[in-house]
Tab-separated table of N, CA and C in Angstrom:
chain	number	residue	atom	x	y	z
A	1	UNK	N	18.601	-10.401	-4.487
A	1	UNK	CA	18.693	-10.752	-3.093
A	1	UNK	C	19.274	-12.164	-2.940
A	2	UNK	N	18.872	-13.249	-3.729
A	2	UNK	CA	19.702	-14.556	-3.856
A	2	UNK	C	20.737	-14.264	-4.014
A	3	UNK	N	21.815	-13.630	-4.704
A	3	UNK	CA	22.876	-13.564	-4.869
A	3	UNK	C	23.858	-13.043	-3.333
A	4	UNK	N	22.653	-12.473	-2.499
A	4	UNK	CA	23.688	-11.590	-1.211
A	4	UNK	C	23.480	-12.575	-0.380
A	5	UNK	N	22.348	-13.376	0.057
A	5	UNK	CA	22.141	-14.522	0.762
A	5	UNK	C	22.878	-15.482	0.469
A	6	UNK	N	23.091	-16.664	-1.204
A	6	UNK	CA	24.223	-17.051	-0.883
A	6	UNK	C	25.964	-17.024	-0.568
A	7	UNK	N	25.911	-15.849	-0.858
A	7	UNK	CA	27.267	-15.144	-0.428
A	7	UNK	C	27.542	-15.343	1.155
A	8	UNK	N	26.119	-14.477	1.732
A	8	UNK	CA	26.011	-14.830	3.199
A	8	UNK	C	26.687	-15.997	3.608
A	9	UNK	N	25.505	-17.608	3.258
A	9	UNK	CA	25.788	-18.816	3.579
A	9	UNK	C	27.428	-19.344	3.206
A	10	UNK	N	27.427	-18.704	2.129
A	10	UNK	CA	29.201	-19.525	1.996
A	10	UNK	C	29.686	-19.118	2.968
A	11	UNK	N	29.743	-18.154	3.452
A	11	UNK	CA	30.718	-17.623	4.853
A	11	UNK	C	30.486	-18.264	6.095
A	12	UNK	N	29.463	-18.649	6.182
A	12	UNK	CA	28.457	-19.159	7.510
A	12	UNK	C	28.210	-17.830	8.208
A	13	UNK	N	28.081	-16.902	7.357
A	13	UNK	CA	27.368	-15.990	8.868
A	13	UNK	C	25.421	-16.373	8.714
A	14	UNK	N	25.353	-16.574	9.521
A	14	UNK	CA	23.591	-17.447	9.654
A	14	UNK	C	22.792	-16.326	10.641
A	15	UNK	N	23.760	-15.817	11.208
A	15	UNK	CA	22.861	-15.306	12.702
A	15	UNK	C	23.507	-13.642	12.346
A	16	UNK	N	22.390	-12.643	12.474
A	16	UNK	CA	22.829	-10.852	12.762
A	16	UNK	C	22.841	-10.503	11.756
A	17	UNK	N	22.738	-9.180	11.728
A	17	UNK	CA	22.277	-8.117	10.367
A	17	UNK	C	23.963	-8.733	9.354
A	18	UNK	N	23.872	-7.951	8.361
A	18	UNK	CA	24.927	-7.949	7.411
A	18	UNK	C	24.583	-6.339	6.696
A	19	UNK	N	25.937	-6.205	5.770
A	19	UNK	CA	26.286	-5.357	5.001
A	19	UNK	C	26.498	-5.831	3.463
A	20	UNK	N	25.980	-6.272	2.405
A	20	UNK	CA	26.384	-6.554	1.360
A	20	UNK	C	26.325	-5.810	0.611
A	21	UNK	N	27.212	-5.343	-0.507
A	21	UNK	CA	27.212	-4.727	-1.948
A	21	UNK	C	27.745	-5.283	-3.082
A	22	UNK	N	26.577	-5.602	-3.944
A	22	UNK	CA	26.304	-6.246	-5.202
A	22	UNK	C	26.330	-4.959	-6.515
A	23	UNK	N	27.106	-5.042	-7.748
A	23	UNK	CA	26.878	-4.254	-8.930
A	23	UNK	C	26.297	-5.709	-9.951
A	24	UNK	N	25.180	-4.718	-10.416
A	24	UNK	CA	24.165	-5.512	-11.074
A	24	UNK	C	24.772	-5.181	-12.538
A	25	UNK	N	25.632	-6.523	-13.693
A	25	UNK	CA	26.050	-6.441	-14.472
A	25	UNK	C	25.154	-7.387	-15.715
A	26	UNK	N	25.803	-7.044	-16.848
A	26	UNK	CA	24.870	-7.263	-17.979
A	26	UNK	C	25.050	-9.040	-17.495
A	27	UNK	N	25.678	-9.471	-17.386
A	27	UNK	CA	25.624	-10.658	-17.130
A	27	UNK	C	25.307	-11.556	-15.648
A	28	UNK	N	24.773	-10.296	-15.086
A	28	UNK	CA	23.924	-10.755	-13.241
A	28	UNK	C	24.793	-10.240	-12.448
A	29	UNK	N	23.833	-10.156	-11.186
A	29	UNK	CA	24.707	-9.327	-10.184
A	29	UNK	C	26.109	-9.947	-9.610
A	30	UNK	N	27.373	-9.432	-8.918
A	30	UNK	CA	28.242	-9.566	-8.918
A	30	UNK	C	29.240	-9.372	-7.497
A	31	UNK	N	29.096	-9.995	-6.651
A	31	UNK	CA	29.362	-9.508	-5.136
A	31	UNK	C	30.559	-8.556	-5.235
A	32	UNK	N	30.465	-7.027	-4.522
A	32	UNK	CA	31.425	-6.421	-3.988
A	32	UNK	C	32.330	-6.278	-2.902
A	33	UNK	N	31.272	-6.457	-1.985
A	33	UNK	CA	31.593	-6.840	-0.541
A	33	UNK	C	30.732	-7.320	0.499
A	34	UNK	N	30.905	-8.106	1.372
A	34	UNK	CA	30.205	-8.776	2.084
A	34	UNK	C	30.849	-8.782	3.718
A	35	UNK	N	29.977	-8.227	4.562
A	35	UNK	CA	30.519	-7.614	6.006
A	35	UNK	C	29.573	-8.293	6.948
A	36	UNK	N	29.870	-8.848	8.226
A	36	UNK	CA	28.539	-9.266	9.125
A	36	UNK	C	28.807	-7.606	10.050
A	37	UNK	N	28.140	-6.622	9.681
A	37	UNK	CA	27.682	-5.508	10.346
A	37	UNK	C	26.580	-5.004	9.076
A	38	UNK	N	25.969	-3.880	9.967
A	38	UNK	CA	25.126	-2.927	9.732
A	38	UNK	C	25.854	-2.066	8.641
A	39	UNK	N	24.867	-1.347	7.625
A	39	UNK	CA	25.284	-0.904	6.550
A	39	UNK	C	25.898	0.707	7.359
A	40	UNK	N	26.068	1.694	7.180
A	40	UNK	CA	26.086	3.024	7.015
A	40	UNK	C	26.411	3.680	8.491
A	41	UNK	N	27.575	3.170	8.989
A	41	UNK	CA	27.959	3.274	10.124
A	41	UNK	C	28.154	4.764	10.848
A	42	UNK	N	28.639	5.829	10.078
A	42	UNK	CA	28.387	7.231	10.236
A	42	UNK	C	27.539	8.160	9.444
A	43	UNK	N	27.039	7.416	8.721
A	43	UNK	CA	25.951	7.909	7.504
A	43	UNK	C	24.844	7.691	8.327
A	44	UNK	N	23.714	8.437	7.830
A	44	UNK	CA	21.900	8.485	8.215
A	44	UNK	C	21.684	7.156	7.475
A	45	UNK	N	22.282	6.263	7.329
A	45	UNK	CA	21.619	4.807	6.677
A	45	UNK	C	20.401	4.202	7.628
A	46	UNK	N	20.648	3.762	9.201
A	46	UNK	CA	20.302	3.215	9.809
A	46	UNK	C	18.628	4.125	10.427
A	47	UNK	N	19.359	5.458	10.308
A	47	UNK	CA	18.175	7.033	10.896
A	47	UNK	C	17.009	6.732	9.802
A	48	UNK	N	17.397	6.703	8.606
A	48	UNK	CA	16.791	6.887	7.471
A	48	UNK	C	15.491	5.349	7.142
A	49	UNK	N	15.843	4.174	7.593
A	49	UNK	CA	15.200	3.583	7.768
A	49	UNK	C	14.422	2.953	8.807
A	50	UNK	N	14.972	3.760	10.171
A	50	UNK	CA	13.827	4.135	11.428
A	50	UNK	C	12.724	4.768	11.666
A	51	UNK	N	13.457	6.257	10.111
A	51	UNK	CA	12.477	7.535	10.000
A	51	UNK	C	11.503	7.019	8.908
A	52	UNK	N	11.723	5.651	8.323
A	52	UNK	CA	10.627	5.152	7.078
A	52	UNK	C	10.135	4.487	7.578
A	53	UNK	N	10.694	3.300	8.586
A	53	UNK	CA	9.702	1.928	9.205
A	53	UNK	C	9.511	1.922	10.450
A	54	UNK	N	9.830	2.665	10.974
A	54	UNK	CA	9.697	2.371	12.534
A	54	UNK	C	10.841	1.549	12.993
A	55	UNK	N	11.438	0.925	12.362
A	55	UNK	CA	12.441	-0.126	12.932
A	55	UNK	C	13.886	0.064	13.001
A	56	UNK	N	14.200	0.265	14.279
A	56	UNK	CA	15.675	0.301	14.670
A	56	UNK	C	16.647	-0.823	14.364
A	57	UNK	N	17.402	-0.848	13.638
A	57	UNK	CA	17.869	-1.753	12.741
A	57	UNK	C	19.420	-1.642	14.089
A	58	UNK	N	20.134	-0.842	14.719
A	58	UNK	CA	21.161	-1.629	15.418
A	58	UNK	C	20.229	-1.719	16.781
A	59	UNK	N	19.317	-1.901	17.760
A	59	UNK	CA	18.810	-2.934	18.507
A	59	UNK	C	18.512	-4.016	18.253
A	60	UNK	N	17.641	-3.941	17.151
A	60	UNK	CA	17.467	-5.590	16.112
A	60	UNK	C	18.469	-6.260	15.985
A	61	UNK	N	19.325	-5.488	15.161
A	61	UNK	CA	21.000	-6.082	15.098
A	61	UNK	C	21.733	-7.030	16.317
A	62	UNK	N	21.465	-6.338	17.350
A	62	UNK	CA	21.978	-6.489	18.741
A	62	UNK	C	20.764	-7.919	19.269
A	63	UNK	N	19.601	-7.860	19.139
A	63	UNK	CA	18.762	-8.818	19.164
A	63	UNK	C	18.947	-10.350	18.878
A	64	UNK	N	19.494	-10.093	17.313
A	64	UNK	CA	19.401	-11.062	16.661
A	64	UNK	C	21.150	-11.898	17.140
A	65	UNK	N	22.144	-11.261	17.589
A	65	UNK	CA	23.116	-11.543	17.950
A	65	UNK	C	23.214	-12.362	19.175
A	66	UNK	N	22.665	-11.611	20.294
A	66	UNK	CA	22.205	-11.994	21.673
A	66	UNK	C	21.259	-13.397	21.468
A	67	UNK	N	20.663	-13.740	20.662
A	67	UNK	CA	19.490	-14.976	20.504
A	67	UNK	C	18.648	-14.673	20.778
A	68	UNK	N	18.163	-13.241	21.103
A	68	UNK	CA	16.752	-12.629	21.353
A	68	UNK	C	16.233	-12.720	20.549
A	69	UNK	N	14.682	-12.562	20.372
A	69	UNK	CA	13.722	-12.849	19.108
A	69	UNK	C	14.348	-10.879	18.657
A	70	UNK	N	14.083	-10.985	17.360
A	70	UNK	CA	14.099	-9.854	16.664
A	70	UNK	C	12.191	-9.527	16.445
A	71	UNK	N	12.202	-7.898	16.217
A	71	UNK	CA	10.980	-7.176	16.057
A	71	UNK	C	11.146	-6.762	15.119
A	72	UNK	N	10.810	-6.352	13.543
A	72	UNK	CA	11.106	-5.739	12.778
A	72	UNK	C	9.442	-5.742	12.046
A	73	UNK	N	8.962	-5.335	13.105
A	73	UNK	CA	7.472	-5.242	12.532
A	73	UNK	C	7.495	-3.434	13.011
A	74	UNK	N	7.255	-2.823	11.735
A	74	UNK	CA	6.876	-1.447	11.727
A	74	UNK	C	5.788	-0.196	11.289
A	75	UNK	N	6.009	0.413	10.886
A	75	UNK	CA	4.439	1.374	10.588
A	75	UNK	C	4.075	0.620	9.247
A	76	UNK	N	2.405	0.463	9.549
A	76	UNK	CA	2.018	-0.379	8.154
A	76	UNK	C	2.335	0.340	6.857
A	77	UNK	N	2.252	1.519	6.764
A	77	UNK	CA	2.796	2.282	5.186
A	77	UNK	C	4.409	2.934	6.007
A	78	UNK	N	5.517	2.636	5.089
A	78	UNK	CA	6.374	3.181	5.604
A	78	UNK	C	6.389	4.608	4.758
A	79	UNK	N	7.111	5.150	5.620
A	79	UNK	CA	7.320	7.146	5.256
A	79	UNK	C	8.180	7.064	4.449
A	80	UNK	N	8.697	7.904	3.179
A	80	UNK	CA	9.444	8.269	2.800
A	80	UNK	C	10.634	9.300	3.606
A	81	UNK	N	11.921	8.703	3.371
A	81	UNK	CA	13.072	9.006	3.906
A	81	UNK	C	14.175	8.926	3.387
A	82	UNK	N	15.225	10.121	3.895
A	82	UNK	CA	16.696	9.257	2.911
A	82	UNK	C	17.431	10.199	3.391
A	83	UNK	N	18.781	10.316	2.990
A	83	UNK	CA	19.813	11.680	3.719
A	83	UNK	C	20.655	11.527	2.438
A	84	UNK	N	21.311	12.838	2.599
A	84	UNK	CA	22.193	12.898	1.252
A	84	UNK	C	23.449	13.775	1.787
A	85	UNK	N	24.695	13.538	1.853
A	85	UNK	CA	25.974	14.243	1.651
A	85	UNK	C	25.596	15.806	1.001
A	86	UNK	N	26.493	16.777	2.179
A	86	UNK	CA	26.909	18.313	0.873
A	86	UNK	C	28.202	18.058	0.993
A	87	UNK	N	28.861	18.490	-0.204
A	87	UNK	CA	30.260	18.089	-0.396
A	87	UNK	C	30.533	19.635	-0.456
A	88	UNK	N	32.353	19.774	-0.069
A	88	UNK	CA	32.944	21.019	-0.058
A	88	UNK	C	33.254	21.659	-1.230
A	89	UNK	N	32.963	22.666	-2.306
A	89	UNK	CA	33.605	22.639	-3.294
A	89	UNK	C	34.855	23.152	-3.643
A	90	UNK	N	35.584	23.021	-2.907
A	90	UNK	CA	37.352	23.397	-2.871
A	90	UNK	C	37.698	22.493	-1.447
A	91	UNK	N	39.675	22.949	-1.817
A	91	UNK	CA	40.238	22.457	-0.304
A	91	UNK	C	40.135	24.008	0.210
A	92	UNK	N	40.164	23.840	1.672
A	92	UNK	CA	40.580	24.765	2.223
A	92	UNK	C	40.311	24.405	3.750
A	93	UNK	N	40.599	25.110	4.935
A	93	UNK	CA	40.627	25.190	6.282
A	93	UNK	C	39.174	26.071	6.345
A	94	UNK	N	38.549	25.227	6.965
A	94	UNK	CA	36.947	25.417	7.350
A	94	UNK	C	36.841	26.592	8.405
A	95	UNK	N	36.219	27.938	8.351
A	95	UNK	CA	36.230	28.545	9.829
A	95	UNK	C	35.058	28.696	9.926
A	96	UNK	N	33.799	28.322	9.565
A	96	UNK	CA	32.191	27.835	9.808
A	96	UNK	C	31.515	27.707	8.438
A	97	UNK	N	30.185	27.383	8.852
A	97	UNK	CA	29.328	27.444	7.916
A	97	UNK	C	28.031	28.671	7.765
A	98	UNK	N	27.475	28.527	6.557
A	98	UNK	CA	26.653	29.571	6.038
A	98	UNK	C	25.353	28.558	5.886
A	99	UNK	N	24.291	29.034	6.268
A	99	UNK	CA	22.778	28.409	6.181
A	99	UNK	C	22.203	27.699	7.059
A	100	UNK	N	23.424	27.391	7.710
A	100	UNK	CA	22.585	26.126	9.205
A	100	UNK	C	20.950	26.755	9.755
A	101	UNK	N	21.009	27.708	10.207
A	101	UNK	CA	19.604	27.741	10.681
A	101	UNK	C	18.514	27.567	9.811
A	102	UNK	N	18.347	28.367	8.612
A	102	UNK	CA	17.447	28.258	7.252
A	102	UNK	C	16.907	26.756	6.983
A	103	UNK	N	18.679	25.999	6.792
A	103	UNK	CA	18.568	24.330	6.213
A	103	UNK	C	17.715	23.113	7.871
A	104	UNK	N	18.153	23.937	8.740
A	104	UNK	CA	17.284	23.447	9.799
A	104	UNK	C	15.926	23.452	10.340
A	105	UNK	N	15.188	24.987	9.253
A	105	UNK	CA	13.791	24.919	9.219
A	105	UNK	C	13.258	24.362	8.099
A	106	UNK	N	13.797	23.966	7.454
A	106	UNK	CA	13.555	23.544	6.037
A	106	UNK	C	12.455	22.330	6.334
A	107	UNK	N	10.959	22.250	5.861
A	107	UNK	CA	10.226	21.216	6.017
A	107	UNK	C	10.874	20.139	5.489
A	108	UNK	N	10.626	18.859	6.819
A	108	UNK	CA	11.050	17.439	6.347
A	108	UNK	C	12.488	17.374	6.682
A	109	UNK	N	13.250	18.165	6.824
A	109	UNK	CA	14.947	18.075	7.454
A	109	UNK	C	14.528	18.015	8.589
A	110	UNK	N	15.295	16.769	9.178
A	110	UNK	CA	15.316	15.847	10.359
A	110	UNK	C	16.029	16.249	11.586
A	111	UNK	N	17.559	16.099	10.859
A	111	UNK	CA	18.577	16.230	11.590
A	111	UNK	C	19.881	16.568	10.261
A	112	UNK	N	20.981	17.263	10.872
A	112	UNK	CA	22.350	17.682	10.351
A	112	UNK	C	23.133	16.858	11.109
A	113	UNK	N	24.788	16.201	10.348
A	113	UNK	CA	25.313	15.391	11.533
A	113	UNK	C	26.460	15.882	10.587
A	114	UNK	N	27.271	16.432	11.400
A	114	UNK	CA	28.578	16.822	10.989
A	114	UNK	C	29.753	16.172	10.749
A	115	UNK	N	30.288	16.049	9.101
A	115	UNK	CA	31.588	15.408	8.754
A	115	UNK	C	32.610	16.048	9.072
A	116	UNK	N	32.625	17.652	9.343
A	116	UNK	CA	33.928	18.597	9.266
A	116	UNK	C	33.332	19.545	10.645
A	117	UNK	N	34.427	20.384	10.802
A	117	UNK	CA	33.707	21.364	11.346
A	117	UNK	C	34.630	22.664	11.314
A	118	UNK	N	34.611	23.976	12.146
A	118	UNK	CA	35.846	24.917	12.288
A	118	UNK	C	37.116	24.346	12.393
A	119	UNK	N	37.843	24.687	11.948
A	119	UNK	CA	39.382	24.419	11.674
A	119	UNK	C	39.906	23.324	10.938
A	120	UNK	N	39.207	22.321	10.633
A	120	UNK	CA	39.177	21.258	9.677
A	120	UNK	C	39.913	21.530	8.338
A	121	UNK	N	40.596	21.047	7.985
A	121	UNK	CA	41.033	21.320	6.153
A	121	UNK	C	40.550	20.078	5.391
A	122	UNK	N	39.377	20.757	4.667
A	122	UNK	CA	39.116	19.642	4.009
A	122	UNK	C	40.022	19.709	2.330
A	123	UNK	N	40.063	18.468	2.105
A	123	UNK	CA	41.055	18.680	0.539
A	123	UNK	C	40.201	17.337	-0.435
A	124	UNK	N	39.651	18.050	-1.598
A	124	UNK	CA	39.797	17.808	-2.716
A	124	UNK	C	40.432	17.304	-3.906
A	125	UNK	N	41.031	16.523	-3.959
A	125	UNK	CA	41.942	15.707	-4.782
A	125	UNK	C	41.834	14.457	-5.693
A	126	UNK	N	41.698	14.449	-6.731
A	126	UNK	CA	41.618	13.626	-7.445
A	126	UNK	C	42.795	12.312	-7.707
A	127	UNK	N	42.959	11.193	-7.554
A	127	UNK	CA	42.298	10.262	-6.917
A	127	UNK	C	42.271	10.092	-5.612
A	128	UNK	N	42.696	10.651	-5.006
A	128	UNK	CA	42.827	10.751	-3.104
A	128	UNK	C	41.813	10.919	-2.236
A	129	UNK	N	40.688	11.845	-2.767
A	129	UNK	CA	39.539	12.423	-2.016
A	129	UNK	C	39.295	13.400	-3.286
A	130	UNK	N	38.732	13.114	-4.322
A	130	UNK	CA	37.685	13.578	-4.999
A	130	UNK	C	36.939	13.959	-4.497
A	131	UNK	N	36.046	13.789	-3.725
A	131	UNK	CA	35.163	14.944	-2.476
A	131	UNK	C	35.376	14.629	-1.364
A	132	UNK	N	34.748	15.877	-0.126
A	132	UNK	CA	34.885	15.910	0.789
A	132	UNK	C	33.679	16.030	1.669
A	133	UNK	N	32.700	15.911	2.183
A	133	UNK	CA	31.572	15.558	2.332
A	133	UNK	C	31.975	16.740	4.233
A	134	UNK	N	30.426	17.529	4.129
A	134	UNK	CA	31.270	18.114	5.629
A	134	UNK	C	30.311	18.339	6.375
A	135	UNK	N	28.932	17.845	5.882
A	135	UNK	CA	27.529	17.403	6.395
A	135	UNK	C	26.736	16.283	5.398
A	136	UNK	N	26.142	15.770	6.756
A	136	UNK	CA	24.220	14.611	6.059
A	136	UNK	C	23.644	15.604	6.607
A	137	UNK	N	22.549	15.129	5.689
A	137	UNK	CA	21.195	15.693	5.618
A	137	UNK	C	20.367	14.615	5.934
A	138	UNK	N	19.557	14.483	6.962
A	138	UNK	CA	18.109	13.261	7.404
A	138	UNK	C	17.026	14.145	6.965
A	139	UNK	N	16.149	13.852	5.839
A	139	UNK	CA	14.873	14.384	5.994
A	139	UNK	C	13.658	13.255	5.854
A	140	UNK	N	12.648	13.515	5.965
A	140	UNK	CA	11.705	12.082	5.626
A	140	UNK	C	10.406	13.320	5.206
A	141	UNK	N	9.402	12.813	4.306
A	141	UNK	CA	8.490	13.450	3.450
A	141	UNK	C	7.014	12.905	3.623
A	142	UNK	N	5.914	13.152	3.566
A	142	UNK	CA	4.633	12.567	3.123
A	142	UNK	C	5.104	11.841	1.762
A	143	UNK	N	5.532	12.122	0.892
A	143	UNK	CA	6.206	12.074	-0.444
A	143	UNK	C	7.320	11.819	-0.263
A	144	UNK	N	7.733	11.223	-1.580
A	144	UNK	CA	9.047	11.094	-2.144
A	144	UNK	C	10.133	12.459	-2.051
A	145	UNK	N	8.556	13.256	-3.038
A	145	UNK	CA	8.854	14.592	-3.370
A	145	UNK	C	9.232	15.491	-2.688
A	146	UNK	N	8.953	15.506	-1.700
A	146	UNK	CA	9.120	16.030	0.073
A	146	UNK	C	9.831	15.745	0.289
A	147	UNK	N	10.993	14.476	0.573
A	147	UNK	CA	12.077	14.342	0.589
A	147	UNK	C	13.015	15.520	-0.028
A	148	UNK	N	13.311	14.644	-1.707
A	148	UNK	CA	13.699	15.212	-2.305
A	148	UNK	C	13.951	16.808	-2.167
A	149	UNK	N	12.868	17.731	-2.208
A	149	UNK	CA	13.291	19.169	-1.859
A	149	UNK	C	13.368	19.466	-0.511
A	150	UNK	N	13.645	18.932	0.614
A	150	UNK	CA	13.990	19.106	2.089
A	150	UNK	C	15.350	19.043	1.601
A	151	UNK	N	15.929	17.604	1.008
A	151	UNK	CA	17.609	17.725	0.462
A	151	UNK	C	18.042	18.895	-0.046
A	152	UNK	N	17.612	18.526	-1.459
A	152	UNK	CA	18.044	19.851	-2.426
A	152	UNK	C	17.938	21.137	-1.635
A	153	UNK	N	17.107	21.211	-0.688
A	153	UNK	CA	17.020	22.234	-0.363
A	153	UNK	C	18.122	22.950	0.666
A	154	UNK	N	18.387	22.346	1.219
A	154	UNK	CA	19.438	22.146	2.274
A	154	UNK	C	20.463	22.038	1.604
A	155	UNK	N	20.936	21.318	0.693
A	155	UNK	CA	22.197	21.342	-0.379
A	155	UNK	C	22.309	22.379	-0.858
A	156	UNK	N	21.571	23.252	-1.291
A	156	UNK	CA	21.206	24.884	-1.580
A	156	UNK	C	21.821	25.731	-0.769
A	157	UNK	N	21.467	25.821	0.358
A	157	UNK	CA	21.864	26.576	1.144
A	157	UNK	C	23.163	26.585	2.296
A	158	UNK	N	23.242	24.840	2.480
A	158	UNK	CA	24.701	24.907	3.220
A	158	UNK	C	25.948	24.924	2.928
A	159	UNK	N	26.701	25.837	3.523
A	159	UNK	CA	28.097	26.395	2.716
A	159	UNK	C	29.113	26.655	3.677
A	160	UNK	N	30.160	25.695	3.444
A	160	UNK	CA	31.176	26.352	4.006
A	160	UNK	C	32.160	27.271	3.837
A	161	UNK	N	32.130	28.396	5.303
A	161	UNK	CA	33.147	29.454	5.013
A	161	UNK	C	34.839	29.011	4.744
A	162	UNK	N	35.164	29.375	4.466
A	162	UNK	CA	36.821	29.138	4.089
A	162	UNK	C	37.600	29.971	5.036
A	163	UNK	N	38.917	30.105	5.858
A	163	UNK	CA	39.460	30.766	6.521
A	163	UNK	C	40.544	31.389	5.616
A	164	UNK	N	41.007	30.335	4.878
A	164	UNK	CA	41.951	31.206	3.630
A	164	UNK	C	41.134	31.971	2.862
C-alpha cells in the first residue's frame, strides 16, 4: 500500500478515490498504473464491494471530490462478494444465450450485466482479443465458498448461441 500512496503523492492527487495497479516483483512491488478514478468502471468492481461493505464507493468518490466529509463506515463483518467474467469460446455473431434463467436462480447470484448481446460478433484472436467476455456475474455468499459456486455455477451454465 506504501508503494500506491507514494505514487499517489508524486502526482499531487491528495483529494478523491484513485485506481492503482502494482505487480508485486521479487524485488518489491512495481507501479503499473496510476489513475485519479474509481477502479472497475463497467465491471461489478464497485457492486462487489457495496455487496461486501455496505459502502458505495462512487458517492464517496463524489463526496470526497465535492469537500464533503466521506462515510465509508460499513457492515461490521463484511459479506463475502466478487463477480467473475464468462468468456465466449469461439468468434462468431451472437443470436442469444442458453441458461439465463437457471444462472439467475442460482443461490448468491446477484445480478448479470451484459458485455454482448443478439447480433454482436464477438472475435477471439490472439493477440487482438484473446477473449471475449459477453457477461459478469455479481454474487455475494455467507462464505467465500458460496461465492465461489454461485460463479462457477453460472459459468456452467451460461452459453452463447451462435447464429453461424
Amino acid at each position: 500500500m506504501r508503494t500506491s500512496v507514494d505514487a499517489l503523492k508524486a502526482l499531487g492527487a491528495t483529494v478523491g478515490g484513485a485506481h492503482v495497479e502494482l505487480r508485486l516483483t521479487d524485488s518489491g512491488p512495481k507501479i503499473i498504473e496510476v489513475n485519479g478514478r474509481l477502479g472497475g468502471t463497467n465491471a461489478f468492481v464497485q457492486e462487489s464491494i457495496r455487496e461486501s461493505t455496505g459502502v458505495w464507493g462512487p458517492r464517496e468518490y463524489l463526496r470526497a471530490v465535492l469537500g464533503e466529509p466521506v462515510d465509508f463506515v460499513g457492515k461490521a463483518e463484511p459479506t463475502p462478494a466478487g463477480f467473475t467474467p464468462v468468456l465466449a469460446d469461439r468468434t462468431g455473431e451472437i443470436a442469444g444465450f442458453e441458461g439465463v434463467a437457471d444462472a439467475e436462480a442460482l443461490p448468491g447470484v446477484v445480478a448479470l450485466r451484459w458485455m454482448a448481446g443478439p447480433g454482436d460478433h464477438v472475435v477471439i484472436k490472439y493477440p487482438e482479443n484473446p477473449v471475449s467476455c459477453f457477461v459478469l456475474v455479481l454474487a455475494r455468499g455467507e462464505r467465500r465458498e458460496d461465492v465461489l459456486a454461485a460463479l462457477e455455477g453460472a459459468d456452467k451454465l451460461l452459453r452463447p448461441v451462435y447464429a453461424d
